Structure formats: structure tokens, C-alpha cells
Short mmCIF file of C-alpha atoms and ligand atoms in Angstrom, two decimals:
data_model
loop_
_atom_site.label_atom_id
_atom_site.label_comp_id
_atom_site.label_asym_id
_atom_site.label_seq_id
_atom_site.Cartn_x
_atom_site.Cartn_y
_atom_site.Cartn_z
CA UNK A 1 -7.83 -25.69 -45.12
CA UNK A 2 -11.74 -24.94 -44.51
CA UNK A 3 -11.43 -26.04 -40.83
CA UNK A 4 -8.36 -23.81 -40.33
CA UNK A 5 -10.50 -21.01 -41.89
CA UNK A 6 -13.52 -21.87 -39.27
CA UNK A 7 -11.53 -21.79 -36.56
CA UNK A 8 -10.23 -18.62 -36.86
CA UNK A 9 -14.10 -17.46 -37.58
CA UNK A 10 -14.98 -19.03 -34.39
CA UNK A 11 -11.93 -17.72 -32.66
CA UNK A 12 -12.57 -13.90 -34.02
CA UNK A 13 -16.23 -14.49 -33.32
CA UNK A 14 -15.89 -15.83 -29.87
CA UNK A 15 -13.68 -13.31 -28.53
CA UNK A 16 -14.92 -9.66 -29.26
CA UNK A 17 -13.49 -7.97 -32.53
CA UNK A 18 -11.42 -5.77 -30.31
CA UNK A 19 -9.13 -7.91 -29.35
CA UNK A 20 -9.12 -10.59 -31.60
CA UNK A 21 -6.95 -10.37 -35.04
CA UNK A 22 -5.61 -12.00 -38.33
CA UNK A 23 -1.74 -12.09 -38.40
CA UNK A 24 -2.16 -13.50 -41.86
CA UNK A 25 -3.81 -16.75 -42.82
CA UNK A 26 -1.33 -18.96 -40.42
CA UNK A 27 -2.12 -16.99 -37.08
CA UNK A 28 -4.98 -15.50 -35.24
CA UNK A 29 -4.44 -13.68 -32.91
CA UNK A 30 -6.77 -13.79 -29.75
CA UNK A 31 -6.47 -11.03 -26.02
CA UNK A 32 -3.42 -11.48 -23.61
CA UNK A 33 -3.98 -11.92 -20.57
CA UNK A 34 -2.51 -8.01 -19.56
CA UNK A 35 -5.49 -6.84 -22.30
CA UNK A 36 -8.38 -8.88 -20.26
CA UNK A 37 -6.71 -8.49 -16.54
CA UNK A 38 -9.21 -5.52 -15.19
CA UNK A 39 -6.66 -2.77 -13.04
CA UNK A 40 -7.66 -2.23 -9.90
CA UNK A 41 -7.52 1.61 -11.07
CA UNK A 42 -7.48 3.30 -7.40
CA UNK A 43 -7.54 7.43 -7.57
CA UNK A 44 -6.32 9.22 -4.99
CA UNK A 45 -5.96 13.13 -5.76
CA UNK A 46 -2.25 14.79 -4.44
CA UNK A 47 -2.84 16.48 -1.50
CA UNK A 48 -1.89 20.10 -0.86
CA UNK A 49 2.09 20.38 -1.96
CA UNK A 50 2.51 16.77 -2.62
CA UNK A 51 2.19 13.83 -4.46
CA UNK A 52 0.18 10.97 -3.42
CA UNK A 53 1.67 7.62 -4.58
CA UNK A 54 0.36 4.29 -3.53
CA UNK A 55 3.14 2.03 -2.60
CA UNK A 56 4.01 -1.89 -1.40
CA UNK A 57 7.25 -1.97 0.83
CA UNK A 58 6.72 -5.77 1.84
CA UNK A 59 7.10 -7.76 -1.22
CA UNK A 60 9.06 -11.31 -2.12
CA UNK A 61 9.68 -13.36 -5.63
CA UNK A 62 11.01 -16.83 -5.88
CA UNK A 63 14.01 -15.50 -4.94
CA UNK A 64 12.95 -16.03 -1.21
CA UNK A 65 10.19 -18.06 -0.27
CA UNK A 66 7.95 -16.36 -2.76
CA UNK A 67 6.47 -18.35 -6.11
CA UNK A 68 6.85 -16.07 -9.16
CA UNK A 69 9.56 -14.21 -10.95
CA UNK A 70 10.79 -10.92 -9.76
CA UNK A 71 9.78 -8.72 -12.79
CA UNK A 72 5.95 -10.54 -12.53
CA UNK A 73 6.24 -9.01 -9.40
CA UNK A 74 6.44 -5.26 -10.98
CA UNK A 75 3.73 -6.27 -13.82
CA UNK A 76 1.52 -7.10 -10.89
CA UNK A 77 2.16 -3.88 -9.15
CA UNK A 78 1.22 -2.07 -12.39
CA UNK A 79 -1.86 -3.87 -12.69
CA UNK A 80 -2.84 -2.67 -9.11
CA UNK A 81 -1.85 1.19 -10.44
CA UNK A 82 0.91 1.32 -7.44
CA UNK A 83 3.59 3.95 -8.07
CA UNK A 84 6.09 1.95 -6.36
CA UNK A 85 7.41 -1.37 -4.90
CA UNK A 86 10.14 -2.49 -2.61
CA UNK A 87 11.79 -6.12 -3.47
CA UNK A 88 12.36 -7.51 -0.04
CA UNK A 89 13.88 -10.90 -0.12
CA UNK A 90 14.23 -12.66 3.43
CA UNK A 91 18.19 -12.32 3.92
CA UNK A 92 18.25 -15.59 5.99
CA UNK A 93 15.37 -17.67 4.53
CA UNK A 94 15.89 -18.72 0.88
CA UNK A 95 14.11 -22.14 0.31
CA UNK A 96 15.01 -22.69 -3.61
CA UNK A 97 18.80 -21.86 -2.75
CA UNK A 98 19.72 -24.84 -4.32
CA UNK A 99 18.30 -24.56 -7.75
CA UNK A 100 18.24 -20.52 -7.37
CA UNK A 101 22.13 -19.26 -7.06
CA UNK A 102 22.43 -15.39 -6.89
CA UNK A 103 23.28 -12.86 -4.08
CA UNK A 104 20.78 -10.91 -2.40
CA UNK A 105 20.63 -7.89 -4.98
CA UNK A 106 19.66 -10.26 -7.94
CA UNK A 107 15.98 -10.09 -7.37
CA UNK A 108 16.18 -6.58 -7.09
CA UNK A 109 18.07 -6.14 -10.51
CA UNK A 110 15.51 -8.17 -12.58
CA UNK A 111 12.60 -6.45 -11.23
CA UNK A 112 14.31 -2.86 -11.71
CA UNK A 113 14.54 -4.07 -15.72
CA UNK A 114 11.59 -3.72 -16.17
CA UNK A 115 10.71 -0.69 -13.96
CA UNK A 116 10.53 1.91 -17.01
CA UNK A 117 7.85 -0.21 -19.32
CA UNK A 118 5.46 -0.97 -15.96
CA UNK A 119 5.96 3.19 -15.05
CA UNK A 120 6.71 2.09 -11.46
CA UNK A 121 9.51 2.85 -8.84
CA UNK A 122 11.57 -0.17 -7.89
CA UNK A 123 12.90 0.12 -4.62
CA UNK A 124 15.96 -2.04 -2.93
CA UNK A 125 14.82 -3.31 0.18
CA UNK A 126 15.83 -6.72 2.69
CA UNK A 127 13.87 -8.43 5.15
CA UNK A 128 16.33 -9.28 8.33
CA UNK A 129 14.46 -12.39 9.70
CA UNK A 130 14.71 -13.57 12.83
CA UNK A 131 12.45 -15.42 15.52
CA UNK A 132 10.95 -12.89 18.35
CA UNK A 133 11.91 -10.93 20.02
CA UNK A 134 13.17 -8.75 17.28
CA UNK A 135 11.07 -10.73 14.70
CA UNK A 136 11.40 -9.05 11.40
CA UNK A 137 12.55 -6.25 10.00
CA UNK A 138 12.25 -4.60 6.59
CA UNK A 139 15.69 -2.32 5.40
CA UNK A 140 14.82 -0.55 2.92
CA UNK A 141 16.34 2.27 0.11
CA UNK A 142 19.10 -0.26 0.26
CA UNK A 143 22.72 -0.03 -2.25
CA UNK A 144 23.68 -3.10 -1.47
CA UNK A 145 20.90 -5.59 -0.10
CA UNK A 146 24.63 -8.37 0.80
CA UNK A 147 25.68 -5.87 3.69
CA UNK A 148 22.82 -7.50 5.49
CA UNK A 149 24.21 -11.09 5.41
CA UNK A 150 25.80 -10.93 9.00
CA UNK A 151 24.82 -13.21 11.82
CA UNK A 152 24.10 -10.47 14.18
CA UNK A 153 21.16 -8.82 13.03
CA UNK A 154 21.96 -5.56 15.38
CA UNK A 155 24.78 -5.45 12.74
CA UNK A 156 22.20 -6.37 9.87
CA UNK A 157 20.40 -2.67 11.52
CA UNK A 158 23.41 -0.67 11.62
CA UNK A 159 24.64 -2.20 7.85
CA UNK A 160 21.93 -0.94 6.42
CA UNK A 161 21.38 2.29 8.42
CA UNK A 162 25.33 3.21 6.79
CA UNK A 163 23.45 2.65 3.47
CA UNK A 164 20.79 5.51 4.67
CA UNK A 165 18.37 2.89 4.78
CA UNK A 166 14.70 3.40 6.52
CA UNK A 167 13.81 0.58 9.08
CA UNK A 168 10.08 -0.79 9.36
CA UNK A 169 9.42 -3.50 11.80
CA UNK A 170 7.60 -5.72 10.13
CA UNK A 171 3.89 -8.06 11.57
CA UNK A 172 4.20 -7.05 15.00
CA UNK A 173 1.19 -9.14 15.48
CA UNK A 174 3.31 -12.50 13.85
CA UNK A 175 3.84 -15.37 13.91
CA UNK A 176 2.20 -15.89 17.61
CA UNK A 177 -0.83 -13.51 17.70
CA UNK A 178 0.47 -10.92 20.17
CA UNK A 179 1.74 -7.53 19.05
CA UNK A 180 4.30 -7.56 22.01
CA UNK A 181 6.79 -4.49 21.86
CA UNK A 182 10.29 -6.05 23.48
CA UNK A 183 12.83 -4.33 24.71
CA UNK A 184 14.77 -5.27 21.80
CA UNK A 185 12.13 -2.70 20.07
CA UNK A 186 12.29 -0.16 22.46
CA UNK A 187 15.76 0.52 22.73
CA UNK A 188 16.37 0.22 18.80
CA UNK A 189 13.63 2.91 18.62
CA UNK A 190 15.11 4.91 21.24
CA UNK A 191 18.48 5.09 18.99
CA UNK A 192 16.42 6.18 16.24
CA UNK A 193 17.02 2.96 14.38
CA UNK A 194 13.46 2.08 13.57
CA UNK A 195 11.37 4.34 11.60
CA UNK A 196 8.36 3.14 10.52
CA UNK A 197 5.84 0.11 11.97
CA UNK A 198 3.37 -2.23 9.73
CA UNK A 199 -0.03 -1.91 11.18
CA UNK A 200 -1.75 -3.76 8.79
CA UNK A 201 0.70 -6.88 7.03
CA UNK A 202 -1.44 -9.20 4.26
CA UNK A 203 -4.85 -9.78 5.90
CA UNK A 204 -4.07 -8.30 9.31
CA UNK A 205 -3.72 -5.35 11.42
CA UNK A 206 -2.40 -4.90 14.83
CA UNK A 207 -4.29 -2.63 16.52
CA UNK A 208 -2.24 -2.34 19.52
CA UNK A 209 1.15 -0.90 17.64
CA UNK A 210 -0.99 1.96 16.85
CA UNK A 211 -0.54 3.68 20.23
CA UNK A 212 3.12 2.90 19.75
CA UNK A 213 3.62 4.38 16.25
CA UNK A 214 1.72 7.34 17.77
CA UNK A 215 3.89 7.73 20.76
CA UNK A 216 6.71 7.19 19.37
CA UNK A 217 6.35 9.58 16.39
CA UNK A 218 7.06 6.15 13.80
CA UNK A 219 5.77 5.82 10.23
CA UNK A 220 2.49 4.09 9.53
CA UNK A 221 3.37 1.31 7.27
CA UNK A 222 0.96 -1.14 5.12
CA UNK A 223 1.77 -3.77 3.25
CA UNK A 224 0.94 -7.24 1.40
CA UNK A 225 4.17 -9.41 2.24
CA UNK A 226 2.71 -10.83 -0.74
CA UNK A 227 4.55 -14.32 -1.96
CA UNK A 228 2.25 -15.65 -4.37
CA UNK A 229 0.40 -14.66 -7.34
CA UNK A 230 -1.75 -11.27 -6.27
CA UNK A 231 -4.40 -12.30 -8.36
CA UNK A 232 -4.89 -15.26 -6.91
CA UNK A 233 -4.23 -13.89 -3.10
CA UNK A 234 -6.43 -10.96 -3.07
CA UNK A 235 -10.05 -11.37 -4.60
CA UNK A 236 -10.54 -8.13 -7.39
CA UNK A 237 -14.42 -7.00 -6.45
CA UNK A 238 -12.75 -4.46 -3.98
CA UNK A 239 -11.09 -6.57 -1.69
CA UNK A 240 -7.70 -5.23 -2.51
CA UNK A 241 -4.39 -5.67 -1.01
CA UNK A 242 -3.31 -3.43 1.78
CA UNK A 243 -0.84 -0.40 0.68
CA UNK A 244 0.78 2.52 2.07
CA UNK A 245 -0.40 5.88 0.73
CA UNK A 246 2.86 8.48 0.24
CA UNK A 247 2.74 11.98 0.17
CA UNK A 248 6.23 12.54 -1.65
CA UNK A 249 7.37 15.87 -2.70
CA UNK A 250 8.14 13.95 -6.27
CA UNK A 251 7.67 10.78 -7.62
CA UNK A 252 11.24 9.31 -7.16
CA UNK A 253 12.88 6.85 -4.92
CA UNK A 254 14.83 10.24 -2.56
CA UNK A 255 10.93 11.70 -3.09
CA UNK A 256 9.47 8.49 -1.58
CA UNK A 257 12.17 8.29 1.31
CA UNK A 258 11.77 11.96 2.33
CA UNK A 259 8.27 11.35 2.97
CA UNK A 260 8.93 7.92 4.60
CA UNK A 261 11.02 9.52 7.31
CA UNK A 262 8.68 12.85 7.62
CA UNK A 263 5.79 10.52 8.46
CA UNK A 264 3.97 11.53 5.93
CA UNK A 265 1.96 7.81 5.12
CA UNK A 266 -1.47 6.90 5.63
CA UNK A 267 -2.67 3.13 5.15
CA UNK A 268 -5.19 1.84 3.37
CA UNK A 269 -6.86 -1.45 4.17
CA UNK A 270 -9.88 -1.90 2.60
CA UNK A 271 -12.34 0.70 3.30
CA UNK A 272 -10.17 1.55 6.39
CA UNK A 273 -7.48 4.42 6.24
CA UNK A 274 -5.18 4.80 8.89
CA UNK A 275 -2.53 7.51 9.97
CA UNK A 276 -2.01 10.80 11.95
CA UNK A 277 -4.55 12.87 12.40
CA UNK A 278 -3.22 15.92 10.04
CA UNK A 279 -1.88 13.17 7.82
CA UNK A 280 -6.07 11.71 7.28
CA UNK A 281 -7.20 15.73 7.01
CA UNK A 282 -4.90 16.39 4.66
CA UNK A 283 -6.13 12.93 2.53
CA UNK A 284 -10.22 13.65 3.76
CA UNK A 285 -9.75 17.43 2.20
CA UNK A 286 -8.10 16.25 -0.92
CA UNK A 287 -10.82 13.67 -1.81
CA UNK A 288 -13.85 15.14 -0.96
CA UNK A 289 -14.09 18.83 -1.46
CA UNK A 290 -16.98 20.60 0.57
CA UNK A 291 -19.84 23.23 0.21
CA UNK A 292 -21.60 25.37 2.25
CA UNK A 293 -24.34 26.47 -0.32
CA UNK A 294 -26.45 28.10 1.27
CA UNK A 295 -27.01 28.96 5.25
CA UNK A 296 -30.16 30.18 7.02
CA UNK A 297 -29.70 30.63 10.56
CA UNK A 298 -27.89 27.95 12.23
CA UNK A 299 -28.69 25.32 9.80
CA UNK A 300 -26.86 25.04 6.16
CA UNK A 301 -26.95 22.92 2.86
CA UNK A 302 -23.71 21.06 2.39
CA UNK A 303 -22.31 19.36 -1.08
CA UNK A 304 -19.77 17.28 -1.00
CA UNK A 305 -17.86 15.16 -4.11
CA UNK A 306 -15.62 12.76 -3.83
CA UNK A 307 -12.49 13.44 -6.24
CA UNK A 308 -11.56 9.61 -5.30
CA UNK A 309 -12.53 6.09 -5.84
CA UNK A 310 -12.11 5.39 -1.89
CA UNK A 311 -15.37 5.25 -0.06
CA UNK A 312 -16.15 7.78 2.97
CA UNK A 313 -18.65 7.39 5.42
CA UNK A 314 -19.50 9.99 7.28
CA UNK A 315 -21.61 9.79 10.87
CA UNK A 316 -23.67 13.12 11.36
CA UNK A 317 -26.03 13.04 14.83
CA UNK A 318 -26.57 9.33 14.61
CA UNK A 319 -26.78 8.94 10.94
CA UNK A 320 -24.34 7.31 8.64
CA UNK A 321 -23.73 8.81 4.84
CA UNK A 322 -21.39 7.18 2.40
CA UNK A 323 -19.81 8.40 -0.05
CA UNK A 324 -18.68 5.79 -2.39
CA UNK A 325 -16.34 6.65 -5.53
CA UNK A 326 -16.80 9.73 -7.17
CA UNK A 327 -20.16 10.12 -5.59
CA UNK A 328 -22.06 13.51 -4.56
CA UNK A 329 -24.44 13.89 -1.64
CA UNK A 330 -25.84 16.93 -0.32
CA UNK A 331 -27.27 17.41 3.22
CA UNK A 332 -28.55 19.49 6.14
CA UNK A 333 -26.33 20.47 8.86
CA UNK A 334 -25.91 22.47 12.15
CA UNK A 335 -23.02 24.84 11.94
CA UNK A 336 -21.74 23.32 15.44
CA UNK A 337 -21.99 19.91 14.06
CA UNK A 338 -18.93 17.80 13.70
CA UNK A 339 -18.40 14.86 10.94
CA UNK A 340 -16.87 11.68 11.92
CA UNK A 341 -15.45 10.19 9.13
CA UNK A 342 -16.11 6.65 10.66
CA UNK A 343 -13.87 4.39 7.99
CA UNK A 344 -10.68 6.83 9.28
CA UNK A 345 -8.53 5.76 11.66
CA UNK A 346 -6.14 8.04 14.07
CA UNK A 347 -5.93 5.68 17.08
CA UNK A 348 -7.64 2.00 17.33
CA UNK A 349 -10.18 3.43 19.11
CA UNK A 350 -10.96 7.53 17.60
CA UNK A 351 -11.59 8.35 13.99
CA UNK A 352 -11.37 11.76 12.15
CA UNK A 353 -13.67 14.19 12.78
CA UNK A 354 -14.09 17.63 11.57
CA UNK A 355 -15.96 21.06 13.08
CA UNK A 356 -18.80 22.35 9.99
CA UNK A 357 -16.72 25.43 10.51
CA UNK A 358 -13.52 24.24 9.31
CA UNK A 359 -15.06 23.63 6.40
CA UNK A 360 -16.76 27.12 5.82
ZN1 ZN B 1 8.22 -11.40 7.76
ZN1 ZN B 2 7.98 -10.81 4.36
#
């Protein structure tokens, strides 16, 4: 009995007070892993009008050729402080089929059990997978992910475009390291049945769809495609996994479509963020509120705070500021300056920049 009693001493000791416990003289209690796991904890204020929700569209579980559960899935998305996930299971490619029986919805349903206790939007999504051309394609805002079983995946499209379903072409730049746009691409995009394009997939980005998303009015779309354990994919001093950054009218599923199919996504990879130009000024102004506070003659003192935990850096003449999270800076400017916001993206080769006078 006196070991038992030094154990739990050692235990309640080792660990700190907090979140070790007696349970009565049989059990001590020591931290779960969810109490130790450190959130990523990303703050992004709404912008003018609307929400901003950080979101995954490009997930898969065991279900597919994923390694973990569904619902771990949605616990992992919580942990990252995402608003909401898509389930996308590759239709076609299900390598535990033969110990895993369920139709294509299944993954979907577990994960949506335990939407309400993570606080995070489950969405319905599919992957159509085939070899380039078309390559792959994510449905998603799916009712009913089996529609998509069909051996033509034209029909796969137009199944899930009767569901309402918004389109993303998936890697552009995979499996073979070219970002080729077919004419398989083209002409689905001229019918208006792809809406949105992942420029940045996992640990890449394709800077050549850019142009095309530009051009062609789609969605900018980023994404993990994560299959195994987060944690163990993406390293947690800053190096997070890619997401797409919403601007819904309301924190819903219709809220997050709406937005989807107004364009209204920037992407965030790293320190990079990339979208439409009004999309990034809209973001820019949100997180880091200016000054002008005081002006003599052509030259003025600026403030500036950032409302966010992203980090700006800002190029002024030939000097570079940053503004890491939640961090204030004040500096001299010429009221005809401009400020490039150099980590902002609105074609592979221009970033954001803004007139002093805008900002008056
Ligand atoms: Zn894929
Ligand atoms: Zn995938």
C-alpha cells in the first residue's frame, strides 16, 4: 500500500498540480493528451460585413487512403481553431475496402457526430479521382457523396452539380510536377462547372494556376489533403497547415457556400496569403488598423497594430518592417508613398500594395 501511495505522490508531483488529480485512493488521475496538445490558436478579425472562418476542404480518414478515424479528423481540426472541414473520401480509391465496408457517406456521418462538441462545421464533400488529364476533383456541399460512384467522371461533375455542389480542381501541380490546364479543364470551366482551384495542396503551391484562377474569375482554394495524423504531418512552431480563409455572411454550411461561389477566399500558406486583390485589402485593413498621427508637410507619423496573429511585412522605399502577431510599429512616411505588403500575394509575381492616402 505505501508504494501505491508514492506513486501517486510522484505522479501528482511530476506532472503540475493543475492537471494532475486523486479520483480516490485507487486512481490518479494524470493530463490527456487534448489538455497538453498546444492549439495552434490563429486570429483573424471578420472583415467589414463578414465573417472570417478558417476552413480545410481537402481532407481524408481511413475511410480512403487516409490513417485515422473520421471524428479524429474533426478533433484535429478543433485543435488547429478551424471553423470548418470538408470529409472528402477518394470515390474510386479505397485501399482498406476489404476490412472497411460502408458507402461513401459513412465517413461523413461519423465525423458530423461529433461536429457540435468540437464547435466546427462538417461539410459533405467527394474527391472524383482520376489520372490526368482531368486529375482530381473535389465535390463538395454534397447530399449524397454515392451519386458520385459512376464510371464517367463528366457524370461524377454533373451528379454532384444536381446536388448544388461547388467544384474545386484539386493539385494542379500533381502527381507529375506540371500545373498543365487541359482542355478537359477549360471547357468544364467554360460550362461553369468548376468553381474554385487549389493553389497551394499540403506542402505545395502552383504558381502558374494563379493567372488562371484570376482570368477565369475561380475561387482561390487551400488545403492540406491531409491523410495522416496532423500532428505528426505539420511541425507546431508555426509551420502550420495550409487553409482557406472564408469571408461568409454567417457561420453555417449555406454561409460558407455563398462565399465559396462569390470568391470571397484568401489562402494562407505560411506567412504567405494569397487571393484577389480587394479580397487581401479587405483581410490587410481588418488586421492591421492604421494611423496617421501626426503630419508636417509632406512627411507623417504612422501607427499601425496588428488585430491578428498573422505576420505582415511591409516594404517602404527599400526597407522591410514586420509586423508579427499583435505587434505595433510606428514610422515615418511620405504621403505619396505606397506599402507593399510583401508576404501578400495577388498574382505569382505582384503583391498588395497600398497609396499612404488610402489610408488617411
Ligand atoms: Zn487528390
Ligand atoms: Zn485528396
Amino acid at each position: 500500500m505505501k508504494n501505491v501511495y508514492l506513486i501517486a505522490a510522484f505522479l501528482l508531483g511530476y506532472t503540475t498540480s493543475a492537471f494532475a488529480q486523486y479520483k480516490g485512493l485507487d486512481v490518479v488521475k494524470v493530463a490527456d493528451s487534448q489538455q497538453l496538445y498546444e492549439n495552434e490558436n490563429i486570429h483573424i478579425p471578420n472583415i467589414d460585413g463578414y465573417k472570417t472562418l478558417k476552413c480545410d476542404f481537402h481532407t481524408h480518414s481511413i475511410f480512403s487512403d487516409g490513417t485515422i478515424m473520421p471524428e479524429e479528423r474533426v478533433w484535429e481540426g478543433n485543435r488547429r481553431g478551424l471553423d470548418a472541414i470538408a470529409i472528402t473520401e477518394h470515390i474510386e480509391y479505397r485501399p482498406h475496402s476489404s476490412f472497411i465496408k460502408a458507402d461513401h457517406n459513412e465517413s461523413y456521418k461519423i465525423a458530423k457526430g461529433v461536429e457540435k462538441n468540437a464547435n466546427i462545421i462538417v461539410i459533405l464533400g467527394a474527391e472524383i479521382t482520376r489520372d490526368k488529364p482531368l486529375g482530381h476533383l473535389n465535390a463538395l456541399f454534397l447530399k449524397d457523396a454515392n451519386a458520385l460512384n459512376v464510371e464517367d467522371p463528366l457524370i461524377a461533375i454533373d451528379n454532384a452539380l444536381e446536388q448544388g455542389a461547388f467544384i474545386m480542381w484539386n493539385h494542379p501541380g500533381w502527381p507529375n510536377d506540371t500545373s498543365t490546364i487541359y482542355k478537359v479543364h477549360q471547357e468544364l470551366i467554360k460550362q461553369k462547372k468548376i468553381h474554385g482551384v487549389e493553389l497551394v495542396n499540403g506542402f505545395e503551391f502552383y504558381p502558374i494556376a494563379f493567372k488562371f484562377c484570376k482570368d477565369h474569375n475561380l475561387t482561390y482554394m487551400g488545403n492540406t489533403d491531409i491523410h495522416g495524423v496532423y500532428n505528426q504531418t505539420y511541425r507546431t512552431d508555426k509551420q502550420y497547415g495550409p487553409m482557406t480563409i472564408v469571408f461568409a455572411r454567417e457561420r453555417s454550411v449555406e454561409g460558407i457556400k455563398e462565399a465559396l461561389f462569390a470568391q470571397r477566399s484568401v489562402v494562407k500558406f505560411g506567412d504567405m496569403l494569397i487571393g484577389s486583390e480587394s479580397n487581401l485589402r479587405a483581410l490587410v485593413k481588418a488586421c492591421l488598423p492604421y494611423k496617421i498621427k501626426s503630419i508636417k508637410g509632406n512627411e507623417a507619423i504612422m501607427e499601425i497594430n496588428n488585430k491578428s496573429t498573422l505576420s505582415f511585412y511591409l516594404q517602404l522605399d527599400s526597407k522591410i518592417i514586420s509586423i508579427l502577431e499583435y505587434g505595433y510599429i510606428e514610422f515615418k512616411v511620405r504621403l505619396d508613398d505606397k506599402i507593399k505588403f510583401t508576404n501578400t500575394f495577388i498574382t505569382d509575381n505582384s503583391q498588395l500594395e497600398i497609396n499612404i492616402t488610402e489610408l488617411k
